[in-house]
Each structure stands twice: as C-alpha cells, then as structure tokens.
mmCIF file of C-alpha atoms and ligand atoms in Angstrom:
data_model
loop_
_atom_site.group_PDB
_atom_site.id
_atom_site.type_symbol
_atom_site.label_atom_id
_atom_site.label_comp_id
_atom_site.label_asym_id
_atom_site.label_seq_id
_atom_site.Cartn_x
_atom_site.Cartn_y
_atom_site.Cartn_z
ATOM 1 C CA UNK A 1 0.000 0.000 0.000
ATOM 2 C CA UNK A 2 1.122 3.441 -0.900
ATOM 3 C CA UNK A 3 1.603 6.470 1.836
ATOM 4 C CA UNK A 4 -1.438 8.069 2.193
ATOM 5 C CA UNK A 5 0.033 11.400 0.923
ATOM 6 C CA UNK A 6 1.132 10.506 -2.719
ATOM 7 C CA UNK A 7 -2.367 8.329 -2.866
ATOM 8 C CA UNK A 8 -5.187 10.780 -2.020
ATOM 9 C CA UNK A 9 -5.478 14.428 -2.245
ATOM 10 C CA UNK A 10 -8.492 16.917 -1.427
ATOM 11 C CA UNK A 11 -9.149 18.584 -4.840
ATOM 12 C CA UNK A 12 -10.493 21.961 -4.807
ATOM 13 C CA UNK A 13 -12.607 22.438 -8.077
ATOM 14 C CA UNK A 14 -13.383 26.449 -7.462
ATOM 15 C CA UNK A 15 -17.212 25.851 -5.837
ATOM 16 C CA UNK A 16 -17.145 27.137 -2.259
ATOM 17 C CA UNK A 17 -15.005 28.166 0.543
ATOM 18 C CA UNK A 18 -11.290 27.028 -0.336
ATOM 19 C CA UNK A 19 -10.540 27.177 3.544
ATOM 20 C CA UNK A 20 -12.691 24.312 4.176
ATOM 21 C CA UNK A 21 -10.956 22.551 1.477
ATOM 22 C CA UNK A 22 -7.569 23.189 2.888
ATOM 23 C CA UNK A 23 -8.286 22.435 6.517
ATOM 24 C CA UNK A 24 -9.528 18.636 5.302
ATOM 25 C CA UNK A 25 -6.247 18.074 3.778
ATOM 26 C CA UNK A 26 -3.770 19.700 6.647
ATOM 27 C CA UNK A 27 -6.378 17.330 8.841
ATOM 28 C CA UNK A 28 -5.392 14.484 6.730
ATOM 29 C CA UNK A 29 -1.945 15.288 6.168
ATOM 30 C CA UNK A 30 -2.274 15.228 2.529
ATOM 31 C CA UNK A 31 -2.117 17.898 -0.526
ATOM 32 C CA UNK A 32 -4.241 20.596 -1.583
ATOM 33 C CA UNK A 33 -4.490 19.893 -5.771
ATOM 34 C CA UNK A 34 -6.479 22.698 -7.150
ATOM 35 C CA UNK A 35 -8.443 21.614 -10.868
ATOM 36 C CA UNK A 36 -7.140 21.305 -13.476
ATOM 37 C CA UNK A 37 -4.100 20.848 -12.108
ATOM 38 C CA UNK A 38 -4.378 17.457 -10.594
ATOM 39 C CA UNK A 39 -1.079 16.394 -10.059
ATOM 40 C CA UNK A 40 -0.261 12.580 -10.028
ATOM 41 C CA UNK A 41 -2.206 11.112 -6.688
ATOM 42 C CA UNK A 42 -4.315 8.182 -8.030
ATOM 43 C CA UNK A 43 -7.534 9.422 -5.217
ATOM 44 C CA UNK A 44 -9.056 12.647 -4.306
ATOM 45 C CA UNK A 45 -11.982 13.313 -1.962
ATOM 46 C CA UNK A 46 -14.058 16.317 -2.744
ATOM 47 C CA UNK A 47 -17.692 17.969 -1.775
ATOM 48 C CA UNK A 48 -19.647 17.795 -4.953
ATOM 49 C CA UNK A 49 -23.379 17.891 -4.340
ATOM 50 C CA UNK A 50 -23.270 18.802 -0.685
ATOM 51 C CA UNK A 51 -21.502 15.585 0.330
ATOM 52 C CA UNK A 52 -18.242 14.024 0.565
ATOM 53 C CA UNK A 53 -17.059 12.252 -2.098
ATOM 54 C CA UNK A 54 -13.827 9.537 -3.332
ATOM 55 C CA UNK A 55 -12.854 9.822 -6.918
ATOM 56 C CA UNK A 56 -10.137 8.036 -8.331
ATOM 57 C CA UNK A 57 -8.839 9.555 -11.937
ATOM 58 C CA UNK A 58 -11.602 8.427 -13.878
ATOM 59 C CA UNK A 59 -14.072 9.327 -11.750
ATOM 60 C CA UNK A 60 -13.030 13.141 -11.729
ATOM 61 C CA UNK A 61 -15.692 13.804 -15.358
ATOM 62 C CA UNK A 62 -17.997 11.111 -13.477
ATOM 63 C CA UNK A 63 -19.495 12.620 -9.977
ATOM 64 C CA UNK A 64 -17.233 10.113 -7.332
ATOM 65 C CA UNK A 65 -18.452 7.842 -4.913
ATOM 66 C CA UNK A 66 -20.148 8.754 -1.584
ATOM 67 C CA UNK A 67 -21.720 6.773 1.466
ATOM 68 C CA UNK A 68 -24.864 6.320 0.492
ATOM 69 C CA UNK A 69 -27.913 6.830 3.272
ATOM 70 C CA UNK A 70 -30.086 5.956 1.235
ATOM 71 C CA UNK A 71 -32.451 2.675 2.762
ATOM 72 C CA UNK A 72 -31.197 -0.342 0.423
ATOM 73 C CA UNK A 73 -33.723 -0.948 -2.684
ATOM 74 C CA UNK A 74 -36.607 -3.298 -1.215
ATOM 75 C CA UNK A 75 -35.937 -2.222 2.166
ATOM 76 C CA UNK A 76 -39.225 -1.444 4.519
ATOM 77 C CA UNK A 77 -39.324 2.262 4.931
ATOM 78 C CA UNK A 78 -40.964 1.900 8.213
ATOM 79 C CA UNK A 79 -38.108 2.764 11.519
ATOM 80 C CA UNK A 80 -37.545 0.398 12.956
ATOM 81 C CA UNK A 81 -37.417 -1.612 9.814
ATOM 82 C CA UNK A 82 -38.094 -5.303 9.970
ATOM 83 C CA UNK A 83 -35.255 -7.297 11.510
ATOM 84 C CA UNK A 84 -35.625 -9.971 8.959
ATOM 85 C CA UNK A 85 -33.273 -12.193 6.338
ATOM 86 C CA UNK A 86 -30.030 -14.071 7.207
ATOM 87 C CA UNK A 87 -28.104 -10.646 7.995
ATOM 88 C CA UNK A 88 -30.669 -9.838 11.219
ATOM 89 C CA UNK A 89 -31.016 -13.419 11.928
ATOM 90 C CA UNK A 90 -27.115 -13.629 12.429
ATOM 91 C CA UNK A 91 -26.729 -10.345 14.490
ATOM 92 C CA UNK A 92 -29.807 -11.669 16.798
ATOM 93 C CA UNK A 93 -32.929 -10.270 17.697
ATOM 94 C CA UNK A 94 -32.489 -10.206 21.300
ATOM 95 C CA UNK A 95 -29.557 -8.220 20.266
ATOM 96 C CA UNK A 96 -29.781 -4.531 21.659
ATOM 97 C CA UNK A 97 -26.132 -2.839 20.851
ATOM 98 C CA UNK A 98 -23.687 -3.704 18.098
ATOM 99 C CA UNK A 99 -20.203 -2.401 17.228
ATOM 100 C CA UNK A 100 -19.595 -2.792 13.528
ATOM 101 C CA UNK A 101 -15.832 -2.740 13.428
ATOM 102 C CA UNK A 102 -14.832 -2.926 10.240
ATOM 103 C CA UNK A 103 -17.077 0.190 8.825
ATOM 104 C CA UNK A 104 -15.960 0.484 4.995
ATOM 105 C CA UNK A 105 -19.025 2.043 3.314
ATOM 106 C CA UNK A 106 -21.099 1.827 6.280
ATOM 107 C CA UNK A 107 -23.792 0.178 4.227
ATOM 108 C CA UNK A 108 -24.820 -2.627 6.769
ATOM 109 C CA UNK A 109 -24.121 -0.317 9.734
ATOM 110 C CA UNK A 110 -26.474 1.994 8.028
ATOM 111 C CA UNK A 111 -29.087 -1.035 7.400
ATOM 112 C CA UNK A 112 -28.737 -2.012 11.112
ATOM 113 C CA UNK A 113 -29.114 1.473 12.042
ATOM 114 C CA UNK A 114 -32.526 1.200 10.333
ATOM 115 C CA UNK A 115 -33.603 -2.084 11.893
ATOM 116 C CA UNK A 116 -32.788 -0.405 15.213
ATOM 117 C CA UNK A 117 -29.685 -1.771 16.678
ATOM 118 C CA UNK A 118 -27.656 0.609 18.921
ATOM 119 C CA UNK A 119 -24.955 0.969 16.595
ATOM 120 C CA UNK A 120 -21.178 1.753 16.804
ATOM 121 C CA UNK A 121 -18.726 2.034 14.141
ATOM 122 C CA UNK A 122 -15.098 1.832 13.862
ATOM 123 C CA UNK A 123 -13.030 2.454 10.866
ATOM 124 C CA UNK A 124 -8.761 2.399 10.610
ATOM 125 C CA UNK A 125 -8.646 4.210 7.358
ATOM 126 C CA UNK A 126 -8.785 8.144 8.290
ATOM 127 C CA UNK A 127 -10.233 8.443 4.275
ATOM 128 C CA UNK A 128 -12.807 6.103 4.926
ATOM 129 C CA UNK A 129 -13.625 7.794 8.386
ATOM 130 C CA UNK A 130 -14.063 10.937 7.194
ATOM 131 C CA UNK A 131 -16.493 9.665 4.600
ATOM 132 C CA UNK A 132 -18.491 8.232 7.200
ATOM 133 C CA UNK A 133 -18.164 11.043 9.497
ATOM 134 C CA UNK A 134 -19.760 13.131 5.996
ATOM 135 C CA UNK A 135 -22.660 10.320 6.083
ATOM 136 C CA UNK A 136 -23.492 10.533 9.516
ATOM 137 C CA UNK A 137 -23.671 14.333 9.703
ATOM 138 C CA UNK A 138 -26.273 14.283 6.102
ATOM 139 C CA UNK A 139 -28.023 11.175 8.024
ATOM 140 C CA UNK A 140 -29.089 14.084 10.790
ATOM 141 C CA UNK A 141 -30.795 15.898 8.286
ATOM 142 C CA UNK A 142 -32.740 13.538 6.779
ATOM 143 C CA UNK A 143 -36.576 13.975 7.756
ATOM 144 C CA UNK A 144 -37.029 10.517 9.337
ATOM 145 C CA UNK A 145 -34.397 10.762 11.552
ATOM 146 C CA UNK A 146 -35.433 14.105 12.867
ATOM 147 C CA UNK A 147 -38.788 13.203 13.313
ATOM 148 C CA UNK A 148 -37.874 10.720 15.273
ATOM 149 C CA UNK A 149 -34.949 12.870 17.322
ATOM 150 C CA UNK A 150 -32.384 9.865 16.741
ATOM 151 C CA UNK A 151 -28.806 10.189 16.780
ATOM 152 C CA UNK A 152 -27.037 9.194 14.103
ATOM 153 C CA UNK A 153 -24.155 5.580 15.373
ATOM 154 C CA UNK A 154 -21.245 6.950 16.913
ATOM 155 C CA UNK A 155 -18.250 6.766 14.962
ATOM 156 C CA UNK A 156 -14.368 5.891 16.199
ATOM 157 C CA UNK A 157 -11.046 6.364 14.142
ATOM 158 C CA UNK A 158 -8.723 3.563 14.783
ATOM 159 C CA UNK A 159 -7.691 0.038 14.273
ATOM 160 C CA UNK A 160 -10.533 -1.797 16.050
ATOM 161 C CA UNK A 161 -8.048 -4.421 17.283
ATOM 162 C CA UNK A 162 -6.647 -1.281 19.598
ATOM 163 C CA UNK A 163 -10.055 0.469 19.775
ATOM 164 C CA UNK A 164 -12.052 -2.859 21.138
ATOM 165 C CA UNK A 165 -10.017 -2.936 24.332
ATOM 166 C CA UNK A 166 -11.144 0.341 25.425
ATOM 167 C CA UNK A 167 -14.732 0.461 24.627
ATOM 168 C CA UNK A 168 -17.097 1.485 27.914
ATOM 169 C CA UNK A 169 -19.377 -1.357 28.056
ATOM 170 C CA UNK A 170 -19.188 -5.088 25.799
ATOM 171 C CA UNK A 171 -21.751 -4.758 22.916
ATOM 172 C CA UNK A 172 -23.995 -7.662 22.790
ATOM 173 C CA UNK A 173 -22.565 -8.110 19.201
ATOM 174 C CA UNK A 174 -19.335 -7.249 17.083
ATOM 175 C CA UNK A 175 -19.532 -7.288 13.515
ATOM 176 C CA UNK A 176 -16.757 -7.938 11.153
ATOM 177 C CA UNK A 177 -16.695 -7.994 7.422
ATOM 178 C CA UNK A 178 -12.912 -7.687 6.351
ATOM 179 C CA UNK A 179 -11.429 -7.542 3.067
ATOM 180 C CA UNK A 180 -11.322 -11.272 1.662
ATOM 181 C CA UNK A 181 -9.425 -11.335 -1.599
ATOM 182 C CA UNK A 182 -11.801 -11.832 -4.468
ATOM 183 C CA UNK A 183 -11.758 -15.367 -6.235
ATOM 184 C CA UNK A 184 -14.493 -15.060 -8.980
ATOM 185 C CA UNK A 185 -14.221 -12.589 -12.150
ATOM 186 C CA UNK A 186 -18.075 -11.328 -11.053
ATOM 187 C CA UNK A 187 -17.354 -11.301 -7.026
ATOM 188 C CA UNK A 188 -18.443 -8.095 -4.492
ATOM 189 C CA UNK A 189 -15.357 -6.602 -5.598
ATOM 190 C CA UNK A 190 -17.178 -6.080 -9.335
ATOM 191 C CA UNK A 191 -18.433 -3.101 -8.075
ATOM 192 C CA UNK A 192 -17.113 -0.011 -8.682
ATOM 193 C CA UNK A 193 -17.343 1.019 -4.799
ATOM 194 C CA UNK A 194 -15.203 -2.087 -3.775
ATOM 195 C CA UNK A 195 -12.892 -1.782 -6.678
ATOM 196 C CA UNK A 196 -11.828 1.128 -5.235
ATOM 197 C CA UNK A 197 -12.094 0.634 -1.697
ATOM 198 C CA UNK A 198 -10.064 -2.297 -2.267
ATOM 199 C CA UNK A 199 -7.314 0.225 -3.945
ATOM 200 C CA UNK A 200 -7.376 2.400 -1.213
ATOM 201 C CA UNK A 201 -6.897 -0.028 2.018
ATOM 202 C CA UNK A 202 -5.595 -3.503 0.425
ATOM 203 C CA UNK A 203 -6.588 -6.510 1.678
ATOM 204 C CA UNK A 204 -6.708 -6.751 5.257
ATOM 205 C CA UNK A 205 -4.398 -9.017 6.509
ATOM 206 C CA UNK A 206 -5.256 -9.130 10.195
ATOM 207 C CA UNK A 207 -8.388 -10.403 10.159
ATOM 208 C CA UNK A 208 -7.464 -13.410 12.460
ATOM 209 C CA UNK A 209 -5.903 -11.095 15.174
ATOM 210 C CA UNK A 210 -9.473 -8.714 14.380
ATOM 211 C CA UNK A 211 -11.277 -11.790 15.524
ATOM 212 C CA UNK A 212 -9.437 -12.739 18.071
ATOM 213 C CA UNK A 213 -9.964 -9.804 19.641
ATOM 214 C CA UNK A 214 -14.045 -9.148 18.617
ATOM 215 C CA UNK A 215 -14.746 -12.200 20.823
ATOM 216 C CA UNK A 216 -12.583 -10.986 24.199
ATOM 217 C CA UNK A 217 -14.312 -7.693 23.561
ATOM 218 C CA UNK A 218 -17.699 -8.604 22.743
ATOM 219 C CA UNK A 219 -20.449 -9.538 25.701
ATOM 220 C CA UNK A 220 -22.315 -12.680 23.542
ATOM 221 C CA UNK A 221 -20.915 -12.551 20.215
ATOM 222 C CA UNK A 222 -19.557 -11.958 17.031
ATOM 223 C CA UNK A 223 -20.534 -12.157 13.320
ATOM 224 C CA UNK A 224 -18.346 -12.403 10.723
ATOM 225 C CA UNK A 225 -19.682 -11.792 6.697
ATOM 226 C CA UNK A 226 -17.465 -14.035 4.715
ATOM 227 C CA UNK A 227 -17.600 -14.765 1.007
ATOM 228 C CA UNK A 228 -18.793 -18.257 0.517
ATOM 229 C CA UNK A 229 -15.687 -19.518 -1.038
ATOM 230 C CA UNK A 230 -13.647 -18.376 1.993
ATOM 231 C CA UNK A 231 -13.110 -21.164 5.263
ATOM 232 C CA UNK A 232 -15.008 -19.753 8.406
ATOM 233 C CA UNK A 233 -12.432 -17.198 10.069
ATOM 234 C CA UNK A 234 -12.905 -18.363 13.534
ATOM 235 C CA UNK A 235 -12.979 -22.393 12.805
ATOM 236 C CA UNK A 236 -16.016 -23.587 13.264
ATOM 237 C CA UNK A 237 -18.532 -21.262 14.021
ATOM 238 C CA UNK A 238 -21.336 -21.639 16.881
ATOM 239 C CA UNK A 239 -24.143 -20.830 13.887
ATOM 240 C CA UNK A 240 -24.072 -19.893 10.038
ATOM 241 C CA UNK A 241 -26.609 -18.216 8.128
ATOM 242 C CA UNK A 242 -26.225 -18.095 4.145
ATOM 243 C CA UNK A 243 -27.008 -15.040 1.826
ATOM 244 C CA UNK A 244 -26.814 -14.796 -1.755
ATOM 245 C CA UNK A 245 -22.877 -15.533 -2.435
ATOM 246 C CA UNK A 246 -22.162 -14.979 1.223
ATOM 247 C CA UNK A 247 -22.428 -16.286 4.750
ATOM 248 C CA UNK A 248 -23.124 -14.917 8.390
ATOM 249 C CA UNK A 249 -21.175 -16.893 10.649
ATOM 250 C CA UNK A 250 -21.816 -16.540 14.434
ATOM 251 C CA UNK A 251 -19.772 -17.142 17.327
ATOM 252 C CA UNK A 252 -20.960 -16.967 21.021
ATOM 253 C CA UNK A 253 -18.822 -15.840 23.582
ATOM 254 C CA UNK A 254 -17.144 -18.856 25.372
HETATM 255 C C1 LIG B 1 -15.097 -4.886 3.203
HETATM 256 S S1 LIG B 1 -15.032 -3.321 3.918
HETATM 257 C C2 LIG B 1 -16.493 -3.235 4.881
HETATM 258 C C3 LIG B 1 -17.738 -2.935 4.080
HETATM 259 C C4 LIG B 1 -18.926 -2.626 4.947
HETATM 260 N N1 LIG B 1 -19.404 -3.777 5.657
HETATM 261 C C5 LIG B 1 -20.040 -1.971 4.170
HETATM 262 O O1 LIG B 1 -21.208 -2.355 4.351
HETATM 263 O O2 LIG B 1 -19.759 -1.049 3.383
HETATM 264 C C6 LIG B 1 -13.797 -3.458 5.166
HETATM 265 C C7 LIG B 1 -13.464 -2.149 5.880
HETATM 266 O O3 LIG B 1 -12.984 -2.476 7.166
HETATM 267 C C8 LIG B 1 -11.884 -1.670 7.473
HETATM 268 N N2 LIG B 1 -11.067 -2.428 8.435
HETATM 269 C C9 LIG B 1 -10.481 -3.637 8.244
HETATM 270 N N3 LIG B 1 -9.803 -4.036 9.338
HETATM 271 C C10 LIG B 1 -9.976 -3.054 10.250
HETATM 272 C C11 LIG B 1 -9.518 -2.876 11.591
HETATM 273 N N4 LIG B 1 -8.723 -3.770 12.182
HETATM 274 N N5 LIG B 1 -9.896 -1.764 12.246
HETATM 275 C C12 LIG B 1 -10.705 -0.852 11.663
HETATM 276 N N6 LIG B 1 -11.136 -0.942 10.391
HETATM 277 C C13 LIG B 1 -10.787 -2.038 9.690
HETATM 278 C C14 LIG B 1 -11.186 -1.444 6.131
HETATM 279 O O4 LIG B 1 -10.391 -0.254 6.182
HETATM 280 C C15 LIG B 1 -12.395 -1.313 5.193
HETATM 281 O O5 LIG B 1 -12.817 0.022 5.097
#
C-alpha cells in the first residue's frame, strides 16, 4: 500500500469556501491539488453535491463515490425496519447494541441502524472515516431521523483491534466484514465502490488477530460476513446463516 500522501489528495474544483478545502487536507496530512491541475495522486476526496465524495482519476468527469444513506432498494421504509433475512437473523434479535468494526461504506451499519440496533462504528482508514463522518452528519438531516430525534451511530477512528479494548461497556454483538481477496471474475469486488475501496486499504491481513480480539471484547458474540468460497475465520462457528454468495457466521462468547 502506498503512503497516504502521494495516494489521495483533497481537490479543490473552485465551488465554495477554499478554507474548508484546505483544513480537510492539513487534517489528513495530505495535498491541496487545485483543478485542473491534478497532479499525479491516483484518489481525491471532494464535496460535490453537498456531500463528501472519493474519486479516483476516472471518476473526476464522473461525480465520485459517496456513502450512500439511502435505505437499500426493497428495504421497509418503516423505523424500525423489519429485523428480517439471514443478515438480522445472524446479528440476533435479542440483540440490543452492536459495534460494527470494520465500517468500509457503512452500508450494513447503516441497514442495522434502520432495523434499530444501537450501533457503533469503527473504521482504521482516516479516508474512509471521514467519509463516514460526511454520512453521519447528512443522516441528521434527513426527515425521518429528525422526526424521530435519533442520533445518528457513533463513529471511532482507529484500528478496532486497539479500539475494542477500550470500549465502555461489551456490545452484545461485534460485527466484522474484512477484506477477503476476491476469487471469482463477477465477485463483491465487481463493483465499482469495492474496486476502489479495495485500492485504497488492500486486503486486510489481520483479520485473524481482528477476531481474536471481537470475541474478548464482545459480551455474547460476534458475526463475521465471509464470502462463501472463503473457510469460516474463527474455525467452526457456533451458527451460520447463508445469503446470496455470502455467509453470516456466528460465534458466542465462550
Ligand atoms: C469490506 S469493507 C467493509 C464494508 C462494509 N461492511 C459496508 O457495508 O460497506 C472493510 C473495511 O474495514 C476496514 N477495516 C479492516 N480491518 C480493520 C480494523 N482492524 N480496524 C478498523 N477498520 C478495519 C477497512 O479499512 C475497510 O474500510
């Protein structure tokens, strides 16, 4: 993986305050490009459209990618939303809080947000956390979640395997979903989204030690989302629940 300053840069396109622009990237430690001159960093991260946004060169004509907060296509719109399908049956319905430690795109903490689940979210890569941090602040806006006065999950900067030893109280459930390397041509990493993510963060290698420490941290247990190709992380896990080219395996707390 490349340092962070000759990957990503905050690009500055001439729409709004250029201050805001420039505090991001001191924040980040990386450079200021200013369009058109682009310079040679493969990312950038920009505000287009009042949100956040990762772009990688051929994205720049294209709009980027942003967290979307969107409910998922055939989700109920109701709050709480149905805790139904593999993905709920894994996390548990008894299940009150849930740390989600390996936050990405934040698209199933967002979905468990929605079903209702107390949630918590940790991310190591300070790109990915400030697109999240974007997320959560438009989620606070959103109609729904005013009406209903809820705060958006709490969010935490840091290698989870370092974070989970300090949290205040043991969530009933951590939730892991690593980077697996891809094995089919048409696998999750297809999409454009986890193409890139993929670029930006590699594959991550720790996932064993991640584990290791989701179950001393967690109070009943932990769910990992594998591909279906990949062995069970853990060894044999306590339950499994299968989804379309992926499974939900579940591990209670010794
Ligand atoms: C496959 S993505 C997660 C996708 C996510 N479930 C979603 O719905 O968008 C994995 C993410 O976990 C993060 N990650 C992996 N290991 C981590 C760790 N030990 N601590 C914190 N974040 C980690 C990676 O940086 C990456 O953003």
């Amino acid at each position: 993986m490349l340092a962070l300053h000759s990957q990503v840069a905050v690009l500055f396109e001439g729409d709004g305050d250029m201050a805001q622009f420039a505090s991001l990237a001191e924040k980040l430690g990386i450079p200021l490009a200013q369009a058109p001159a682009f310079g040679d960093t493969p990312f950038f991260l920009t505000w287009r459209e009042g949100a956040l946004k990762l772009l990688d060169r051929e994205l720049l004509k294209k709009g980027g990618l942003t967290i979307d907060i969107a409910p998922r296509s055939g989700e109920q719109r109701s709050y709480p939303a149905p805790k139904e399908g593999a993905f709920a049956q894994a996390i548990g319905r008894k299940t009150k809080t849930v740390v989600d430690a390996t936050t990405g795109w934040a698209q199933d903490s967002l979905c468990l947000f929605r079903m209702g689940y107390d949630m918590t979210c940790i991310e190591r890569s300070p790109i990915m956390a400030q697109l999240i941090a974007d997320a959560f602040a438009r989620l606070t806006h959103e109609s729904w979640v005013q009406k209903l006065a809820l705060a958006p999950p709490r969010l935490l900067h840091g290698n989870a395997i370092e974070v989970l030893q300090h949290l205040d109280t043991a969530p009933d459930c951590i939730y892991l979903d690593p980077m697996f390397p891809p094995k089919r041509k048409k696998s999750a990493l297809s999409k454009k989204s986890m193409t890139l993510l993929h670029e930006l963060v590699g594959e991550d290698l720790d996932k064993e030690r991640l584990f290791e420490a989701a179950l001393s941290a967690t109070g009943r247990r932990v769910v990992i989302k594998s591909p279906d190709y990949a062995p069970p992380l853990g060894g044999r896990p306590s339950e499994s629940f299968a989804g379309k080219l992926l499974r939900f395996d579940v591990y209670f707390k010794p």
